[in-house]
Amino acid sequence: MLKELREHKVQRQVQVKWRGKEMGRKVTLATCSLNQWALDFEGNLSRILKSIEIAKSNGAKYRLGSELEICGYGCADHFYESDTLLHCFEVLRELLESPVTQDIICDVGMPVMHRNVRYNCRVIFLNKKILLIRPKINLANYGNHREFRWFSPWTQPRHVDEYYLPRMIRDVTDQASVPFGDCVLSTVDTCVGTEMCAEMWDPKSPHIDMGLDGVEIFTNSSASHHELRKANQRVDLVKSATSKSGGIYLYANQKGCDGDRLYYDGCCMIAINGDIVAQGRQFSLDDVEVLCATLDLEDVRSYRGERCHPHIVYDHKPYHRVNVDFSLSDCKDISLPTHQPAEWQFHSPEEEISLGPACWLWDYLRRSGQAGFLLPLSGGVDSSSTACIVYSMCVLVCNAVRDNNIQVLQDVQRVVGDFTYKPEDPRELCKHLFTTCYMASENSSEDTRGRARELAMQIGSNHVNINIDMAVKGLLGIFSIVTGRMPQFRANGGSTRENLALQNVQARVRMVLAYLFAQLSLWAHGKPGGLLVLGSANVDESLSGYFTKYDCSSADINPIGGISKMDLKNFLQYCTEHFQLSALRRILAAPPTAELEPLMNGQVSQTDEADMGMTYTELSVIGRLRKISRCGPYSMFCKLIELWRETCSPSQVAIKVKHFFRMYSVNRHKMTTVTPSYHAESYSPDDNRFDLRPFLYNIQWLWQFRRIDNKVSDVELGYGSNF
């Protein structure tokens, strides 16, 4: 009996001894979406600290931020400046010294120059010690991205250098150098590996080899911009990254307008073993959004044990592990609930148009220091779409204020110049922020005037009617005095050249008047500030050049310049129901028209599609083939004779393709001066950096069109298979 008591006592002592040292298995991790602004070091620092504070309050031991979050992703050629690197290290020092960053691994993004080469890096630190610096391996160098212009890729897989810290950092960390290169972080209980933005989209993503080498948690810091119908691609890539060989995946992304045409749309997320367990918002006015999840490391290990263990043959050089005496889990986590798989909720394209450009407009307005917007409202689909996006912005602002978003409230009070104002109704806020004007001429119909007035009344904008005839006649009078001749519309016997010039002078007068009223409207009412002029040319009109250079499509910014006509029509149909804007029904039913030629019996005699020589639907297809499928005239013709074989003969297809390329090449010069537009469409012709092409073409396309003609002859003779 005595012997049994002694053995029981020893067992109890062993249990007590090991109970405090039992390894935890559940980790709480945080990722975030921050509305960072290029070169706003003060604001960026504040938002980073706030996100770390929220992460810690939720029990997280690892906080992941977006790509280049310290300086902002959109610094462009400011990355060349030594000041940018200097200020990034100054912010890093503030982060290292802050008590907020203690007892949590912080993963932040900034540019770092190593051996006189500039890299896009992650800097990972804990308790005033930098653990490692990981440079980006695969740079984004397509579409809107030009990372090779400012950064070099890290081209040495698994290689780690010593990075000698600048004095200002060394004084805080008491470290002379830290690991710099392609390495992973090994904590007491798990292993964490980093990949950055485009690396996830690469055919040979780093997470593949890291997973085979035992890394259990993958992080991805992105600056991924919004495009319509793109969110599902990100989600699929994140799910795929962990469904093949298991693991936990943290995805962080920037949000907001950080100074140019792009809107970064958040969508931070956390996944495990192919399932999304936490979803961040894609569109939001919150400057800081933190997403936390508690997950079980044993779920990763058991998943790999069944699926991967019998098949793993890993013959690559292993990753260098940077060891840190810190645990992401807690031995007292037995009662801690874990997050379960959830179905991702995607927005429809119409909802994306309603939300993305609206958030972009709000960021632009509050950061520009202006007092609102002015829009020439014609009563057509395009300008009405812009008006509805502004109204959607007002809805978002009111909702954010209702949800106690202090930052949004302070911003709106500053914009309207009233620090007691609290917006409650979107229409009432629209009255403060939005001016619409119908610019009539003798060629304008009563129908479009009525449609514009009705929509303005329903959204609550300040609406004014302006007649431009006096200004147009004044300009033509000057021309007549100088030349002794007066041009006439085609309907009155004039030539095509006269007809076009008379249309253009009306359009350009509207641009001049729009800016005059934007600058002085508030002054006339005794209020401070000016208004931003909004444009409303859609992506298809930009592609074909169906607009007047320096007309009222020339504005400060254009929220629909990257959206197709067909998507805009669907968007207005959505707004009709969602916002209860019945005026949109008449707008949708009317044929698109510029109303620049004389009316016939009081009715519109001019339509956009007749002027362009093709429908908007056809133009959208052609635009995608030109940009996304990278088709020249001949390749486009070959694809379209199959796509349109039910509606067009090869000869008709050839006529349409030739007409488009003539129109496109004649008008390409207009894209060099086009208004900065929200980027939303993958076939955008934006000349700024997305679609880099000449603007002086040989518009005859002799070789290409002759090849098309030969192909038409082959097809009609039955030799269609010979390319």
XYZ file of C-alpha atoms in Angstrom, residues 83-601:
519
model
C 14.546 60.734 -48.486
C 11.986 57.967 -48.992
C 14.389 55.341 -47.640
C 15.411 57.630 -44.785
C 11.862 58.351 -43.671
C 10.972 54.646 -43.855
C 13.751 53.847 -41.394
C 12.621 56.724 -39.179
C 9.123 55.233 -39.087
C 10.597 51.771 -38.438
C 12.480 53.204 -35.465
C 9.224 54.663 -34.109
C 7.596 51.242 -34.451
C 10.469 49.456 -32.728
C 10.392 51.885 -29.804
C 6.618 51.902 -29.380
C 5.233 49.900 -26.431
C 2.358 48.905 -28.731
C 4.680 46.606 -30.720
C 5.954 44.650 -27.738
C 5.170 40.926 -27.302
C 3.829 40.489 -30.851
C 5.732 39.620 -34.020
C 5.233 42.552 -36.405
C 5.624 42.109 -40.160
C 5.838 45.458 -42.007
C 6.734 46.477 -45.559
C 9.264 49.073 -46.754
C 11.993 49.588 -49.361
C 15.512 48.660 -48.228
C 18.812 49.288 -50.022
C 21.282 46.430 -49.613
C 24.741 46.693 -51.175
C 23.494 49.705 -53.156
C 20.603 47.750 -54.647
C 17.019 48.711 -53.791
C 14.638 45.915 -52.733
C 10.936 45.715 -51.874
C 11.115 44.108 -48.431
C 9.341 42.704 -45.432
C 10.907 43.631 -42.095
C 9.908 41.274 -39.291
C 10.634 42.288 -35.713
C 9.818 41.382 -32.116
C 10.489 43.249 -28.880
C 12.894 45.810 -30.354
C 14.833 43.163 -32.300
C 14.724 42.765 -36.076
C 14.435 39.047 -36.775
C 14.909 39.091 -40.543
C 14.483 41.138 -43.724
C 12.958 39.285 -46.652
C 13.308 40.905 -50.122
C 10.733 40.288 -52.856
C 11.731 37.557 -55.290
C 9.223 37.926 -58.141
C 8.373 41.521 -59.045
C 5.110 42.660 -60.625
C 5.940 44.127 -64.013
C 2.759 44.014 -66.067
C -0.458 45.983 -66.441
C -0.334 48.897 -64.020
C 2.794 47.659 -62.257
C 6.367 48.742 -62.985
C 8.277 47.354 -59.996
C 11.388 46.629 -62.079
C 11.675 50.386 -62.595
C 12.360 50.945 -58.894
C 13.387 47.592 -57.396
C 15.536 44.585 -58.146
C 14.349 41.040 -57.463
C 16.233 38.845 -55.013
C 17.770 36.295 -57.365
C 19.490 33.967 -54.895
C 17.082 31.251 -53.710
C 17.723 30.046 -50.129
C 20.639 32.436 -49.809
C 20.951 34.744 -46.802
C 23.251 37.748 -46.461
C 24.121 39.913 -43.506
C 22.428 43.293 -43.610
C 24.205 45.976 -41.617
C 21.657 48.165 -39.898
C 21.806 51.965 -40.063
C 22.900 53.668 -36.873
C 19.413 54.972 -35.978
C 18.094 51.382 -35.905
C 21.195 49.890 -34.281
C 20.813 52.292 -31.358
C 17.366 50.820 -30.655
C 17.900 47.130 -31.390
C 21.518 46.811 -30.219
C 22.118 44.710 -33.345
C 24.924 45.320 -35.823
C 23.463 43.139 -38.558
C 20.435 40.946 -39.295
C 19.633 38.159 -41.800
C 18.659 39.442 -45.257
C 17.417 37.079 -47.944
C 15.275 34.059 -48.755
C 14.734 32.622 -45.287
C 11.914 31.620 -42.945
C 11.104 32.293 -39.312
C 11.176 29.402 -36.835
C 9.356 30.035 -33.555
C 9.223 27.661 -30.594
C 6.057 26.019 -31.901
C 5.887 26.486 -35.695
C 7.540 27.881 -38.820
C 6.447 30.965 -40.773
C 7.338 31.733 -44.389
C 6.812 34.900 -46.420
C 5.731 35.554 -49.976
C 4.746 38.894 -51.434
C 1.879 39.843 -53.752
C 2.867 38.748 -57.284
C 4.743 35.730 -55.915
C 1.404 34.083 -55.148
C 0.383 34.524 -58.822
C 3.660 33.021 -60.085
C 3.646 29.487 -61.564
C 6.327 28.510 -59.043
C 5.191 30.319 -55.933
C 7.520 30.253 -52.910
C 4.823 28.658 -50.736
C 5.222 25.404 -52.690
C 8.827 24.777 -51.654
C 8.294 26.320 -48.227
C 5.424 23.943 -47.542
C 7.505 20.938 -48.616
C 10.244 22.134 -46.269
C 7.926 22.168 -43.258
C 6.704 25.779 -43.188
C 3.211 25.724 -41.639
C 2.149 29.384 -41.836
C 2.439 31.389 -45.060
C 2.053 35.165 -45.178
C 1.353 37.291 -48.239
C 1.634 41.071 -48.182
C 0.001 42.615 -51.227
C -0.853 45.868 -52.948
C -3.421 44.390 -55.296
C -5.750 46.836 -57.047
C -9.397 46.428 -57.861
C -10.635 45.231 -61.219
C -14.148 44.087 -61.946
C -14.557 40.332 -61.445
C -11.041 39.908 -60.004
C -11.720 39.067 -56.340
C -12.494 35.413 -57.049
C -9.019 34.971 -58.580
C -7.351 36.038 -55.328
C -9.584 33.800 -53.235
C -8.946 30.810 -55.494
C -5.173 31.344 -55.329
C -5.185 31.544 -51.519
C -7.338 28.435 -51.215
C -5.178 26.581 -53.721
C -1.977 27.515 -51.881
C -3.044 25.510 -48.846
C -5.281 22.829 -50.353
C -2.397 21.065 -52.096
C -0.116 20.488 -49.119
C -1.909 22.047 -46.172
C -0.990 25.079 -44.137
C -2.302 28.377 -42.824
C -2.322 31.365 -45.195
C -2.532 35.024 -44.145
C -3.297 37.514 -46.907
C -2.947 41.268 -46.307
C -3.761 43.944 -48.872
C -3.692 47.712 -49.071
C -7.002 49.532 -49.400
C -8.087 52.904 -50.744
C -6.716 55.448 -53.214
C -3.093 56.113 -52.338
C -2.561 58.833 -54.907
C -3.340 57.651 -58.436
C -5.839 55.860 -60.693
C -5.848 52.603 -58.745
C -8.123 51.599 -55.891
C -6.747 48.894 -53.615
C -9.686 46.834 -52.479
C -8.646 45.116 -49.275
C -10.082 41.592 -49.179
C -7.674 40.480 -46.452
C -8.296 36.838 -45.586
C -7.116 33.846 -43.588
C -7.262 30.261 -44.844
C -6.322 26.804 -43.604
C -6.026 23.609 -45.628
C -7.898 25.070 -48.597
C -10.740 26.673 -46.625
C -11.308 30.382 -46.002
C -11.996 30.929 -42.292
C -11.970 34.749 -42.110
C -12.943 37.308 -44.765
C -12.221 41.030 -44.759
C -14.296 43.601 -46.576
C -13.535 44.469 -50.176
C -14.900 48.024 -50.031
C -14.970 50.110 -46.885
C -14.378 53.646 -45.635
C -12.593 52.315 -42.543
C -8.932 53.341 -42.641
C -7.917 50.347 -40.523
C -9.387 46.870 -40.758
C -7.848 43.999 -38.787
C -8.837 40.383 -39.311
C -7.979 37.801 -36.650
C -8.409 34.051 -36.526
C -7.510 31.292 -34.077
C -6.399 28.074 -35.777
C -5.079 24.688 -34.689
C -1.601 23.774 -35.907
C -2.441 20.104 -35.447
C -5.041 20.464 -38.218
C -2.198 21.361 -40.579
C -0.008 18.510 -39.385
C -2.727 15.868 -39.627
C -3.742 17.161 -43.085
C -0.170 16.861 -44.303
C 0.339 13.576 -42.550
C -2.391 11.966 -44.618
C -2.026 13.770 -47.935
C 1.642 14.577 -48.255
C 3.848 12.386 -46.079
C 3.881 9.251 -48.257
C 4.627 11.277 -51.390
C 7.109 13.972 -50.350
C 10.469 13.753 -52.084
C 12.133 17.049 -51.239
C 15.532 17.326 -52.909
C 15.921 21.110 -52.831
C 18.239 23.031 -50.581
C 16.368 23.631 -47.293
C 15.420 27.123 -46.197
C 17.639 28.899 -43.710
C 15.660 29.110 -40.466
C 15.919 32.176 -38.273
C 15.178 30.941 -34.762
C 13.303 33.058 -32.255
C 12.523 32.125 -28.665
C 8.867 33.050 -28.919
C 5.702 31.024 -29.178
C 2.634 31.886 -31.232
C 0.558 29.457 -29.186
C -0.258 29.173 -25.513
C -0.165 26.036 -23.387
C -3.490 27.126 -21.857
C -5.368 27.165 -25.145
C -7.507 24.075 -24.624
C -10.737 26.072 -24.298
C -9.884 28.545 -27.062
C -12.394 28.157 -29.949
C -11.008 27.937 -33.478
C -12.427 29.595 -36.573
C -14.402 27.369 -38.914
C -14.616 27.417 -42.756
C -16.902 30.043 -44.265
C -18.254 30.611 -47.762
C -16.758 33.718 -49.396
C -19.383 36.319 -50.222
C -18.580 37.935 -53.570
C -20.021 41.209 -54.847
C -21.776 41.302 -58.200
C -20.129 43.521 -60.872
C -22.917 46.066 -60.352
C -22.183 46.191 -56.619
C -18.464 46.550 -57.360
C -19.176 49.571 -59.581
C -21.379 51.054 -56.885
C -18.792 50.605 -54.125
C -15.257 50.706 -55.573
C -15.359 54.050 -57.435
C -17.424 55.534 -54.574
C -14.690 54.705 -52.046
C -12.052 56.039 -54.471
C -13.974 59.312 -54.859
C -14.244 59.718 -51.087
C -10.504 59.217 -50.602
C -9.750 61.656 -53.411
C -12.144 64.274 -52.076
C -11.002 64.203 -48.447
C -7.323 64.135 -49.372
C -7.514 66.805 -52.096
C -8.689 69.565 -49.756
C -11.621 70.446 -52.040
C -15.216 71.025 -50.944
C -17.154 68.726 -53.271
C -17.810 67.737 -56.874
C -19.302 69.327 -59.983
C -20.669 67.170 -62.801
C -22.022 68.181 -66.214
C -25.177 66.019 -66.168
C -26.534 65.395 -69.663
C -29.325 62.965 -68.834
C -27.495 60.088 -70.568
C -26.176 56.780 -69.237
C -22.587 57.890 -68.645
C -23.077 61.110 -66.680
C -25.972 59.492 -64.793
C -23.650 56.648 -63.800
C -21.157 59.141 -62.407
C -23.962 60.874 -60.502
C -25.111 57.551 -59.031
C -21.572 56.731 -57.901
C -21.393 60.066 -56.052
C -24.749 59.276 -54.459
C -23.438 55.828 -53.468
C -20.451 57.575 -51.870
C -22.852 59.694 -49.804
C -24.683 56.532 -48.725
C -21.381 54.972 -47.600
C -20.395 58.114 -45.684
C -23.741 58.268 -43.867
C -23.529 54.573 -43.006
C -19.980 54.970 -41.684
C -21.001 57.926 -39.492
C -23.972 55.917 -38.239
C -21.507 53.141 -37.315
C -19.490 55.650 -35.231
C -16.557 55.971 -37.625
C -14.924 59.037 -36.078
C -12.431 59.508 -38.908
C -15.168 59.689 -41.557
C -17.164 62.143 -39.433
C -14.142 64.399 -38.974
C -13.363 64.230 -42.689
C -16.889 65.126 -43.789
C -17.055 68.006 -41.311
C -13.780 69.364 -42.671
C -14.943 68.997 -46.291
C -18.238 70.863 -45.738
C -16.572 73.419 -43.446
C -18.938 72.815 -40.520
C -17.541 71.040 -37.446
C -20.989 70.586 -35.929
C -22.421 68.860 -39.008
C -23.388 65.179 -38.762
C -24.731 63.633 -41.994
C -27.732 61.361 -41.607
C -29.454 61.322 -44.996
C -27.512 60.704 -48.252
C -29.646 63.191 -50.200
C -29.012 65.891 -47.660
C -25.247 65.131 -47.771
C -25.430 65.248 -51.580
C -26.793 68.786 -51.254
C -23.631 69.770 -49.400
C -21.119 68.005 -51.650
C -22.492 67.687 -55.149
C -23.423 70.194 -57.866
C -24.851 69.022 -61.189
C -25.424 71.222 -64.214
C -27.309 70.665 -67.448
C -25.569 72.607 -70.212
C -28.199 73.144 -72.891
C -27.730 74.300 -76.457
C -30.161 74.844 -79.306
C -29.481 71.176 -80.177
C -30.575 69.864 -76.773
C -33.922 68.143 -76.403
C -36.473 68.752 -73.687
C -36.327 65.034 -72.950
C -32.665 65.003 -71.846
C -33.185 68.215 -69.846
C -36.087 66.594 -67.990
C -34.182 63.372 -67.330
C -31.221 65.262 -65.850
C -33.485 67.410 -63.664
C -35.438 64.400 -62.370
C -32.323 62.406 -61.443
C -30.739 65.415 -59.720
C -33.898 65.890 -57.668
C -33.949 62.224 -56.596
C -30.308 62.123 -55.455
C -30.469 65.585 -53.856
C -27.725 67.414 -55.778
C -27.603 71.170 -56.334
C -28.812 71.333 -59.915
C -28.413 74.285 -62.265
C -29.400 74.826 -65.897
C -26.926 76.643 -68.118
C -27.493 77.692 -71.726
C -24.276 77.695 -73.756
C -25.639 79.204 -76.988
C -24.391 82.711 -76.205
C -20.832 81.468 -75.666
C -20.918 79.299 -78.803
C -22.207 82.171 -80.963
C -19.568 84.455 -79.512
C -16.755 82.100 -80.527
C -18.209 81.548 -83.982
C -18.631 85.307 -84.345
C -14.913 85.801 -83.687
C -14.091 83.165 -86.296
C -16.445 84.798 -88.810
C -14.937 88.253 -88.284
C -11.410 86.916 -88.840
C -12.135 84.629 -91.819
C -15.266 86.131 -93.319
C -16.948 82.730 -93.337
C -19.497 81.024 -91.075
C -19.477 77.191 -90.830
C -22.749 75.275 -91.154
C -24.038 71.955 -89.866
C -24.354 69.141 -92.388
C -28.119 69.316 -91.946
C -27.942 72.918 -93.222
C -25.712 72.163 -96.189
C -22.318 72.243 -94.498
C -19.395 69.862 -95.090
C -18.296 67.032 -92.792
C -15.424 69.217 -91.582
C -17.763 72.087 -90.697
C -20.185 69.705 -89.030
C -17.488 68.215 -86.793
C -16.024 71.623 -85.883
C -19.440 72.929 -84.830
C -19.968 69.891 -82.609
C -16.520 70.280 -81.034
C -16.944 73.966 -80.196
C -20.090 73.168 -78.198
C -18.342 70.358 -76.335
C -15.297 72.493 -75.507
C -17.382 75.412 -74.295
C -18.989 73.027 -71.824
C -15.564 72.090 -70.436
C -14.615 75.762 -69.923
C -17.935 76.528 -68.227
C -17.671 73.435 -66.023
C -14.339 74.644 -64.628
C -15.606 78.198 -64.214
C -18.581 77.045 -62.167
C -16.437 74.563 -60.211
C -14.088 77.339 -59.135
C -16.648 80.019 -58.353
C -19.978 78.369 -57.477
C -19.235 78.207 -53.755
C -17.721 81.717 -53.848
C -20.982 83.017 -55.348
C -22.831 81.624 -52.328
C -20.337 83.009 -49.814
C -18.771 79.610 -49.081
C -15.078 78.688 -49.052
C -13.373 76.157 -51.314
C -13.731 74.845 -54.836
C -15.230 71.800 -56.525
C -13.577 68.914 -58.333
C -14.882 68.504 -61.883
C -15.997 64.949 -62.644
C -15.765 63.430 -66.106
C -17.981 60.714 -67.521
C -16.461 59.109 -70.618
C -16.638 55.305 -70.460
C -13.852 52.896 -71.393
C -15.360 52.054 -74.803
C -15.527 55.708 -75.852
C -11.906 56.151 -74.789
C -10.931 53.071 -76.766
C -12.588 54.277 -79.959
C -11.846 57.963 -79.393
C -15.532 58.826 -79.601
C -15.266 62.033 -77.616
C -14.016 65.555 -78.206
C -10.525 66.304 -77.000
C -10.818 68.877 -74.208
C -14.592 68.641 -73.954
C -16.456 68.092 -70.698
C -14.960 64.593 -70.541
C -11.798 66.550 -69.654
C -12.085 66.864 -65.907
C -10.125 66.442 -62.705
C -11.020 62.756 -62.297
C -13.361 60.270 -63.937
C -14.902 57.458 -61.854
C -16.272 55.538 -64.875
C -13.366 55.872 -67.319
C -12.417 52.244 -66.798
C -15.921 50.777 -67.091
C -17.678 49.545 -70.228
C -20.985 50.893 -71.501
C -22.688 47.531 -71.025
C -21.554 47.292 -67.406
C -22.736 50.853 -66.793
C -26.206 50.037 -68.103
C -26.384 47.043 -65.768
C -25.162 49.268 -62.943
C -27.941 51.806 -63.537
C -30.482 48.991 -63.540
C -29.091 47.945 -60.146
C -29.293 51.543 -58.842
C -32.905 51.801 -59.990
C -33.867 49.120 -57.508
C -31.194 49.416 -54.834
C -31.402 53.209 -54.389
C -34.994 53.570 -55.568
C -34.049 55.999 -58.357
C -36.954 55.720 -60.762
C -35.554 58.481 -63.013
C -33.012 55.972 -64.287
C -35.691 53.990 -66.122
C -36.171 56.812 -68.651
C -32.423 57.227 -68.993
C -31.917 53.535 -69.716
C -34.717 53.509 -72.274
C -33.274 56.410 -74.295
C -30.738 55.874 -77.123
C -27.236 57.224 -76.271
C -26.664 60.564 -78.004
C -24.227 63.475 -77.844
C -26.908 66.009 -78.931
C -24.412 68.129 -80.825
C -26.231 68.235 -84.176
C -29.510 70.061 -84.920
C -32.755 68.402 -83.817
C -35.242 67.188 -86.406
C -38.794 68.148 -85.524
